[in-house]
Amino acid sequence: MIIIFKENASGSEIQGLRQELETSGFRIDDSRGSETHLFGIVGNTRELDERKFMRLPFVERVVRVTPVSKAGNKTREFGKLSYAIIGLGLMGGSYAKALRNLGAKHIIGVDRDAKTLALAKSEGVIDIGITSADATLSQADVIICCIYPEAIVGFIRDNVEYFKADALVTDIAGIKGNLISEVQPLMGPRMEFISGHPMAGKQANGYAVSDAVIFQNSNYIIVPEAGNSEAACTWLEEFARAIGAKHTVRVSPEEHDEIIAFTSDLPHVLAVSLIGSQSYNDKTKYFVAGSFKDGTRVADINPDLWSNLFISNKEKVAQEVDKLIAQLEKWREALRNGDAEAMKELMRTGRDRRKELY
């Protein structure tokens, strides 16, 4: 590793850093040119974090010469790893329970609600519960962020100093946007952020309804970006299957948000719109059977979470609403014209596509 100092770096500052490094067992090759002063650090620098030196006001640049192993090179014996779950709600609690089923040796829960942490610990789902991040996180090999998408970048920025040097960090954010590109630069040289999205959940919220079974036979989306190693992508795919996912797929952040606007965001808009129709009245509940129940199931929604998701993906969701309106207009025209053949064609197309899915 090479540390290049700024032109105005003082001799006392440089000497202080030299003493610190030599005390830690490194040998320093001091090189001075007419305009540049640098240290060549000789020794096992794999555990040194460049960010520590870049925060020093007298350091211009840090160059790592020795390649480091990335966080994705972790064991596939998932029970032997330690995990931290950030946010112990429905999804975080379900991850913790699924990990416990895998025999995870150590699970840390981070949640603002002390009662939730106490309950999870009393049930044996977590080993340690903390209401705010601290050095406890340094015990975790894998960190899973199960908090609102807009909170993830801030959480990592504020607490990455506590992460293990080779931590693998992932998330469950339903919208990716710029999340991944903003998080990647925050990672240490051996850390890795590999984004994911389990297509699993329930209408209800909170730890009380969490359940490891929600991952069974689910789809799990992997969203790699520049900087992710193949080892990390493969690790997350195998981890997803270990907790119950049936299929995994890799897509770009842009593809993820575009497809999710159709398959997840739009159905929630549709369910809320259907039950919000002016036709709803005090007799509606006596005329409800399977189709209405299925069509409105996800209208039992978390407004705080979903308004955030919709706004984060607003242009793509609005485009899907436009496409749905165009489809409904075909129905309106066929109905007004009494055009049975047009309706049959719409239904045949819908039936055939549904069969392709299941």
Coordinates of N, CA and C in Angstrom, one line a residue, residues 90-91 197-202 213-216 218-220:
L90 N -41.4 -7.5 9.5 CA -41.9 -8.7 8.8 C -40.7 -9.4 8.1
M91 N -40.0 -8.7 7.3 CA -39.0 -9.3 6.5 C -37.7 -9.6 7.3
H197 N -33.5 -8.8 -3.7 CA -34.9 -8.5 -3.5 C -35.7 -9.8 -3.5
P198 N -36.0 -10.3 -2.3 CA -36.8 -11.5 -2.3 C -38.3 -11.2 -2.6
M199 N -38.8 -11.9 -3.5 CA -40.2 -11.7 -3.9 C -41.1 -12.5 -2.9
A200 N -41.2 -12.0 -1.7 CA -41.9 -12.7 -0.7 C -42.4 -11.7 0.3
G201 N -43.4 -12.0 1.1 CA -44.0 -11.1 2.1 C -45.4 -11.4 2.4
K202 N -46.1 -10.6 3.2 CA -47.5 -10.7 3.6 C -48.1 -9.3 3.5
V213 N -41.3 -19.4 6.6 CA -41.9 -20.1 5.4 C -42.2 -19.1 4.3
I214 N -42.1 -17.8 4.5 CA -42.5 -16.9 3.3 C -41.5 -17.0 2.2
F215 N -40.3 -17.5 2.5 CA -39.3 -17.7 1.4 C -39.4 -19.0 0.6
Q216 N -40.2 -19.9 1.1 CA -40.4 -21.2 0.5 C -41.0 -21.0 -0.9
S218 N -40.2 -19.2 -3.3 CA -40.2 -17.8 -3.8 C -39.2 -17.6 -4.9
N219 N -39.3 -16.4 -5.5 CA -38.3 -16.0 -6.5 C -37.4 -15.0 -5.8
Y220 N -36.1 -14.9 -6.1 CA -35.2 -14.1 -5.4 C -34.4 -13.3 -6.5

